[in-house]
Coordinates of C-alpha atoms in Angstrom, one line a residue:
X1 CA 0.0 0.0 0.0
X2 CA 3.0 2.3 0.7
X3 CA 5.1 2.9 -2.4
X4 CA 8.5 4.5 -2.8
X5 CA 9.4 6.4 -6.0
X6 CA 12.8 6.6 -7.7
X7 CA 13.7 9.6 -5.4
X8 CA 12.9 7.5 -2.3
X9 CA 9.8 9.5 -1.6
X10 CA 7.1 7.5 0.2
X11 CA 3.6 7.6 -1.3
X12 CA 0.2 6.5 -0.2
X13 CA -1.6 5.9 -3.5
X14 CA -0.5 8.8 -5.6
X15 CA 0.1 11.3 -2.8
X16 CA 3.5 12.0 -1.2
X17 CA 3.8 11.4 2.5
X18 CA 5.9 14.6 2.8
X19 CA 3.0 16.6 1.3
X20 CA 0.6 15.2 3.8
X21 CA 2.9 16.0 6.7
X22 CA 3.4 19.5 5.3
X23 CA -0.4 20.1 4.9
X24 CA -1.7 18.5 8.1
X25 CA 1.2 18.2 10.4
X26 CA 2.3 15.1 12.4
X27 CA 1.4 12.8 13.9
X28 CA -1.4 11.9 11.5
X29 CA -3.3 8.8 10.5
X30 CA -3.7 8.3 6.7
X31 CA -5.9 5.7 5.0
X32 CA -6.1 4.4 1.5
X33 CA -9.6 4.2 0.1
X34 CA -8.4 2.1 -2.8
X35 CA -6.8 -0.5 -0.5
X36 CA -9.9 -0.7 1.7
X37 CA -12.1 -1.4 -1.4
X38 CA -9.5 -3.9 -2.7
X39 CA -9.6 -5.8 0.6
X40 CA -13.4 -5.9 0.5
X41 CA -13.5 -7.2 -3.0
X42 CA -10.9 -9.9 -2.4
X43 CA -12.9 -11.2 0.6
X44 CA -16.2 -11.2 -1.4
X45 CA -14.5 -13.0 -4.3
X46 CA -13.1 -15.8 -2.2
X47 CA -16.3 -16.3 -0.2
X48 CA -18.5 -16.4 -3.3
X49 CA -16.4 -19.2 -4.8
X50 CA -17.1 -21.5 -1.9
X51 CA -20.4 -20.5 -0.2
X52 CA -23.9 -20.4 -1.6
X53 CA -24.9 -17.9 1.1
X54 CA -22.7 -15.6 3.1
X55 CA -22.7 -12.3 4.8
X56 CA -19.8 -10.0 5.7
X57 CA -20.2 -7.8 8.8
X58 CA -17.5 -5.2 9.4
X59 CA -16.2 -5.2 12.9
X60 CA -16.7 -1.5 13.8
X61 CA -14.4 -1.8 16.8
X62 CA -11.4 -2.0 14.4
X63 CA -11.8 1.5 13.0
X64 CA -15.0 3.5 13.7
X65 CA -14.4 6.7 11.7
X66 CA -17.7 7.5 9.9
X67 CA -16.0 8.1 6.6
X68 CA -14.4 4.7 6.7
X69 CA -17.6 3.1 7.8
X70 CA -19.4 4.7 4.9
X71 CA -17.2 2.8 2.5
X72 CA -18.4 -0.5 4.0
X73 CA -22.0 0.6 4.0
X74 CA -21.7 1.5 0.3
X75 CA -20.2 -1.9 -0.4
X76 CA -23.2 -3.6 1.1
X77 CA -21.6 -4.9 4.3
X78 CA -23.5 -5.2 7.6
X79 CA -22.2 -4.1 11.0
X80 CA -20.7 -6.2 13.8
X81 CA -21.4 -4.0 16.9
X82 CA -19.9 -4.7 20.3
X83 CA -21.6 -1.9 22.3
X84 CA -24.4 0.7 22.2
X85 CA -22.1 3.4 20.7
X86 CA -21.3 1.2 17.7
X87 CA -25.0 0.5 17.1
X88 CA -25.6 4.3 17.3
X89 CA -23.0 5.1 14.6
X90 CA -24.0 2.2 12.4
X91 CA -27.7 3.3 12.5
X92 CA -26.7 6.9 11.8
X93 CA -24.8 5.8 8.7
X94 CA -27.6 3.7 7.3
X95 CA -26.4 0.2 8.0
X96 CA -29.4 -2.3 8.0
X97 CA -30.0 -3.3 11.5
X98 CA -31.7 -6.6 10.5
X99 CA -28.5 -7.4 8.6
X100 CA -26.2 -6.5 11.6
X101 CA -25.3 -8.2 14.8
X102 CA -24.8 -7.0 18.4
X103 CA -22.4 -9.0 20.5
X104 CA -21.6 -7.4 23.8
X105 CA -20.2 -8.8 27.0
X106 CA -21.1 -8.1 30.6
X107 CA -23.7 -5.6 29.5
X108 CA -26.3 -3.8 31.7
X109 CA -30.0 -4.7 31.4
X110 CA -30.6 -1.2 30.0
X111 CA -28.0 -1.8 27.2
X112 CA -29.8 -4.9 26.2
X113 CA -33.1 -3.1 26.3
X114 CA -31.9 -0.3 24.0
X115 CA -30.3 -2.7 21.6
X116 CA -33.4 -4.9 21.4
X117 CA -35.4 -1.8 20.3
X118 CA -33.2 -1.3 17.3
X119 CA -34.1 -4.5 15.5
X120 CA -30.5 -5.6 15.4
X121 CA -29.8 -9.4 15.7
X122 CA -28.8 -10.1 19.3
X123 CA -25.9 -12.5 19.9
X124 CA -25.8 -13.2 23.7
X125 CA -22.5 -13.7 25.4
X126 CA -24.4 -15.3 28.3
X127 CA -27.6 -17.3 27.9
X128 CA -28.6 -16.4 31.4
X129 CA -29.6 -13.0 30.1
X130 CA -32.4 -14.5 28.1
X131 CA -34.8 -14.0 31.0
X132 CA -33.9 -10.3 31.2
X133 CA -34.2 -10.0 27.5
X134 CA -37.6 -11.6 27.2
X135 CA -39.0 -9.4 30.0
X136 CA -38.1 -6.5 27.8
X137 CA -39.1 -7.9 24.4
X138 CA -39.0 -11.5 23.0
X139 CA -36.7 -11.5 20.0
X140 CA -37.7 -13.1 16.7
X141 CA -34.2 -14.6 16.3
X142 CA -31.4 -15.2 18.8
X143 CA -27.8 -16.3 18.6
X144 CA -25.3 -17.3 21.3
X145 CA -21.6 -16.8 21.6
X146 CA -20.1 -20.2 22.3
X147 CA -16.6 -20.6 23.9
X148 CA -15.2 -23.9 22.4
X149 CA -12.6 -24.2 25.2
X150 CA -9.8 -23.4 22.7
X151 CA -8.4 -20.2 21.2
X152 CA -5.6 -18.7 19.2
X153 CA -4.3 -15.3 18.3
X154 CA -1.3 -13.2 17.4
X155 CA -0.8 -12.3 21.1
X156 CA -2.2 -13.6 24.4
X157 CA -4.3 -10.4 24.7
X158 CA -6.2 -11.0 21.5
X159 CA -7.1 -14.7 22.2
X160 CA -10.9 -14.7 22.6
X161 CA -11.6 -18.3 23.2
X162 CA -10.4 -20.9 25.7
X163 CA -10.7 -21.5 29.4
X164 CA -9.0 -18.2 30.3
X165 CA -11.2 -16.1 27.9
X166 CA -13.9 -13.8 29.3
X167 CA -16.0 -14.2 26.2
X168 CA -19.0 -16.5 25.6
X169 CA -20.1 -19.5 27.7
X170 CA -18.7 -23.1 27.8
X171 CA -19.7 -25.2 24.8
X172 CA -20.9 -27.9 27.1
X173 CA -23.9 -25.7 27.9
X174 CA -24.9 -25.2 24.3
X175 CA -27.9 -27.5 24.5
X176 CA -29.1 -25.9 27.7
X177 CA -29.0 -22.4 26.2
X178 CA -31.0 -23.3 23.1
X179 CA -33.5 -25.4 25.1
X180 CA -34.1 -22.4 27.3
X181 CA -34.7 -20.2 24.3
X182 CA -37.2 -22.7 22.9
X183 CA -39.0 -22.8 26.2
X184 CA -39.3 -19.0 26.1
X185 CA -41.0 -19.2 22.7
X186 CA -38.1 -18.2 20.4
X187 CA -38.2 -20.0 17.1
X188 CA -35.3 -18.7 14.9
X189 CA -31.7 -19.2 15.7
X190 CA -28.1 -18.6 14.8
X191 CA -24.8 -19.6 16.5
X192 CA -21.5 -17.7 16.9
X193 CA -17.9 -18.5 17.8
X194 CA -14.9 -16.2 17.8
X195 CA -11.7 -17.6 19.3
X196 CA -8.9 -15.2 18.4
X197 CA -7.6 -12.4 16.3
X198 CA -4.9 -12.0 13.6
X199 CA -4.6 -15.6 12.4
X200 CA -2.9 -16.2 9.1
X201 CA -3.2 -20.0 9.0
X202 CA -6.0 -21.2 6.6
X203 CA -6.4 -24.5 8.5
X204 CA -7.2 -22.7 11.7
X205 CA -10.5 -21.4 10.3
X206 CA -11.4 -24.8 9.0
X207 CA -10.7 -26.2 12.5
X208 CA -12.9 -23.7 14.3
X209 CA -15.7 -24.2 11.7
X210 CA -15.6 -27.9 12.2
X211 CA -15.7 -27.3 15.9
X212 CA -18.7 -25.0 15.8
X213 CA -20.6 -27.3 13.4
X214 CA -19.9 -30.3 15.7
X215 CA -21.1 -28.4 18.8
X216 CA -24.2 -27.2 17.0
X217 CA -24.9 -30.6 15.5
X218 CA -24.5 -32.6 18.7
X219 CA -26.6 -30.1 20.7
X220 CA -29.2 -28.6 18.4
X221 CA -30.2 -31.8 16.4
X222 CA -31.6 -33.1 19.7
X223 CA -33.9 -30.1 19.8
X224 CA -34.9 -30.1 16.2
X225 CA -33.3 -26.7 15.6
X226 CA -32.3 -25.6 12.1
X227 CA -29.9 -22.7 12.0
X228 CA -30.3 -19.6 9.9
X229 CA -26.7 -18.6 10.2
X230 CA -23.3 -19.8 11.5
X231 CA -21.1 -16.9 12.5
X232 CA -17.4 -17.8 12.8
X233 CA -16.4 -14.3 13.8
X234 CA -13.3 -12.5 12.4
X235 CA -9.7 -13.1 13.2
X236 CA -8.5 -13.0 9.6
X237 CA -5.0 -11.6 9.9
X238 CA -2.5 -9.4 8.1
X239 CA 1.3 -9.8 8.0
X240 CA 2.8 -7.2 10.3
X241 CA 6.4 -8.5 10.2
X242 CA 8.8 -9.0 7.2
X243 CA 8.8 -12.8 7.6
X244 CA 5.0 -13.2 7.6
X245 CA 2.9 -13.8 4.4
X246 CA -0.6 -12.8 3.6
X247 CA -3.4 -15.2 4.4
X248 CA -4.5 -17.4 1.5
X249 CA -8.1 -16.5 1.4
X250 CA -9.1 -19.0 -1.4
X251 CA -7.6 -21.9 0.6
X252 CA -9.0 -20.6 3.8
X253 CA -12.6 -20.6 2.5
X254 CA -12.2 -23.8 0.5
X255 CA -11.3 -25.6 3.7
X256 CA -13.9 -23.7 5.7
X257 CA -16.6 -24.5 3.3
X258 CA -15.7 -28.2 3.3
X259 CA -16.1 -28.3 7.1
X260 CA -19.2 -26.1 7.0
X261 CA -21.3 -28.1 4.4
X262 CA -20.1 -31.4 5.9
X263 CA -21.5 -30.4 9.2
X264 CA -24.8 -29.0 7.7
X265 CA -25.4 -32.3 5.9
X266 CA -24.3 -34.6 8.8
X267 CA -26.4 -32.9 11.4
X268 CA -29.4 -31.7 9.2
X269 CA -28.9 -28.1 10.3
X270 CA -31.0 -26.6 7.5
X271 CA -29.7 -24.2 5.0
X272 CA -27.7 -21.7 7.1
X273 CA -25.6 -18.9 5.7
X274 CA -22.0 -18.3 6.8
X275 CA -21.3 -15.0 8.5
X276 CA -17.8 -13.5 9.0
X277 CA -16.9 -10.4 11.0
X278 CA -13.6 -9.1 9.7
X279 CA -12.1 -5.8 10.9
X280 CA -8.3 -5.9 10.8
X281 CA -8.3 -7.7 7.4
X282 CA -10.3 -5.0 5.8
X283 CA -8.6 -1.9 7.2
X284 CA -5.3 -2.9 8.9
X285 CA -3.0 -2.6 5.9
X286 CA -4.9 0.5 4.5
X287 CA -3.6 2.8 7.2
X288 CA -0.3 4.4 8.1
X289 CA 0.7 6.7 10.9
X290 CA 2.9 9.5 9.7
X291 CA 5.2 10.8 12.5
X292 CA 8.4 12.8 12.8
X293 CA 11.7 12.1 14.4
X294 CA 12.0 14.5 17.4
X295 CA 15.3 13.6 18.8
X296 CA 18.1 11.1 18.6
X297 CA 19.9 10.2 21.9
X298 CA 22.8 7.8 22.8
X299 CA 22.6 6.4 26.3
X300 CA 23.2 2.8 27.2
X301 CA 21.2 2.2 24.0
X302 CA 20.6 4.4 20.9
X303 CA 17.2 5.9 20.9
X304 CA 15.3 7.8 18.3
X305 CA 12.2 9.6 19.5
X306 CA 9.0 10.0 17.5
X307 CA 6.1 12.4 18.0
X308 CA 3.7 9.4 17.9
X309 CA 3.8 7.6 21.2
X310 CA 1.6 5.1 23.0
X311 CA -1.2 7.7 23.4
X312 CA -1.3 7.8 19.6
X313 CA -0.6 4.1 18.8
X314 CA -1.1 1.8 21.8
X315 CA -0.5 -1.6 20.2
X316 CA 3.3 -1.7 20.6
X317 CA 3.2 -0.9 24.3
X318 CA 0.1 -3.0 25.0
X319 CA 1.0 -6.2 23.2
X320 CA 4.6 -5.6 22.1
X321 CA 3.1 -5.6 18.7
X322 CA 5.5 -5.1 15.8
X323 CA 4.9 -2.6 13.0
X324 CA 7.2 -2.0 10.2
X325 CA 8.6 1.6 10.1
X326 CA 9.8 3.3 7.0
X327 CA 11.7 6.5 6.6
X328 CA 10.7 9.0 3.9
X329 CA 13.5 9.7 1.4
X330 CA 15.9 7.3 3.1
X331 CA 15.9 3.5 2.4
X332 CA 19.3 2.2 3.4
X333 CA 19.6 0.3 6.7
X334 CA 23.0 1.0 8.1
X335 CA 22.2 2.1 11.7
X336 CA 20.5 0.5 14.7
X337 CA 17.9 2.3 16.9
X338 CA 15.2 1.7 19.5
X339 CA 12.3 3.8 18.4
X340 CA 10.3 5.4 21.2
X341 CA 7.5 7.9 21.8
X342 CA 7.4 10.9 24.1
X343 CA 5.1 9.5 26.8
X344 CA 6.4 9.2 30.4
X345 CA 6.4 5.4 30.4
X346 CA 9.3 3.1 29.6
X347 CA 6.9 0.9 27.8
X348 CA 6.4 3.6 25.2
X349 CA 8.8 1.9 22.8
X350 CA 8.6 -0.2 19.7
X351 CA 9.7 -3.8 20.2
X352 CA 13.1 -4.8 18.9
X353 CA 16.1 -2.8 18.0
X354 CA 15.6 -1.7 14.4
X355 CA 18.0 -1.5 11.5
X356 CA 17.3 2.0 10.0
X357 CA 18.8 4.7 7.9
X358 CA 20.8 7.4 9.7
X359 CA 18.0 9.2 11.5
X360 CA 18.0 13.0 12.1
X361 CA 15.5 15.3 13.7
X362 CA 12.7 16.2 11.3
X363 CA 12.9 12.9 9.4
X364 CA 9.4 11.5 8.6
X365 CA 8.8 8.0 10.0
X366 CA 5.9 6.1 8.6
X367 CA 4.5 3.4 10.8
X368 CA 2.6 0.8 8.7
X369 CA -0.4 -1.4 9.1
X370 CA -2.2 0.8 11.6
X371 CA -5.6 1.0 10.0
X372 CA -7.1 -1.3 12.6
X373 CA -6.9 -0.7 16.3
X374 CA -4.9 2.4 15.8
X375 CA -6.7 5.7 16.3
X376 CA -9.6 3.9 18.1
X377 CA -7.2 2.9 20.9
X378 CA -5.6 6.3 21.2
X379 CA -5.9 8.3 24.4
X380 CA -5.2 11.6 26.1
X381 CA -2.5 10.2 28.4
X382 CA 0.0 12.8 29.4
X383 CA -2.6 15.3 28.2
X384 CA -1.8 14.6 24.6
X385 CA -4.4 15.7 22.0
X386 CA -5.5 13.0 19.5
X387 CA -4.2 13.3 16.0
X388 CA -6.0 14.0 12.7
X389 CA -7.2 11.3 10.3
X390 CA -7.2 11.7 6.5
X391 CA -8.6 9.5 3.7
X392 CA -6.6 9.4 0.5
X393 CA -8.1 8.5 -2.9
X394 CA -5.6 8.8 -5.7
X395 CA -4.5 12.4 -5.5
X396 CA -7.5 13.5 -3.6
X397 CA -7.1 13.9 0.2
X398 CA -9.9 14.4 2.6
X399 CA -9.6 15.4 6.3
X400 CA -12.0 13.0 8.0
X401 CA -11.2 14.0 11.6
X402 CA -9.3 17.2 12.6
X403 CA -6.5 17.1 15.0
X404 CA -7.5 17.9 18.6
X405 CA -6.0 20.9 20.4
X406 CA -5.3 21.4 24.1
X407 CA -8.2 23.7 24.1
X408 CA -10.5 20.9 22.9
X409 CA -9.5 18.8 25.9
X410 CA -9.9 21.7 28.3
X411 CA -13.4 22.5 27.1
X412 CA -14.6 19.0 28.1
X413 CA -13.6 19.7 31.7
X414 CA -15.8 21.6 34.1
X415 CA -13.0 23.6 35.7

């Protein structure tokens, strides 16, 4: 997505990074509309080869900027919402609620009440909330988030299944959950499982699909339930490091469809559609964070400071997540540095010593693959204003969120 011309200038689509920094300042998040639409199309193409019926729900949590969301709405995707705020923004932008899903965890009864009024499909993290829900309004269709007892992800913090995960309920209770729903008069059903994030292995998705089909079949066939959908969540990864490769989508969905249709046939589960909930895969590689080298210092190690720290991009500090970092107008790698932000935490540092060009104050450093879980996880720590966001389409550049000022932060405080 990031290109380098013959003069070593870095470009996003047809626009020079240096021009963006000059116009908008640093740090700044920049997204490629072309890359987002390309990601959507590649996912649609691979799914359509292997599934008769499927639906893509964009995971709003990954990047919730309305201008980004509007692209997904235009492309016909539904919304995967994890909280009331995400339902609010999805509805504002015209996403179909009946084609979207709400999967929260540890929610208040009033959260459940407001969600049920919107007509969005409810995917309960705990089947014991059925009683609360039916006192409010009995849903036409219900789904449950099943924890299969296993999980896998790029980091421990993004594993969402297994015995240590806070999500879903044990798969051993699946029959009990659906029986309870039947007893309450609910007649339409789906099932959901999401066990981890940023997986690049095609066989993993076949494995979890086989797992959810077996759980559904062994539990629901006893109850005579036929499913309207099977939701395997997201978790489709992107390569962050130089030695990782892109996920093979065609193989992924070939293997997944084999497990899916085998389970449907074996357990007579009806004619369900497959639902996927990608976030990172659709926006991760479409975003960069343009920052500036603020200072280079030699202590016991050699540090290069950037004006984008953990308040701007949290992932390196939170997960020790690796992001490639490119320097505008310099491509050689003849020096070694630890790259750090300006926040007063020693964890505000990118993992691993990096081989870089000779860095000087004012150099533009481009942190790649930050389109997902970048801006949305930013904060005001150390009283730092949040950066601007821009959307690039060819040579057209649109400011989609202005940079905050200290005055903006102050105005929210009743001093």
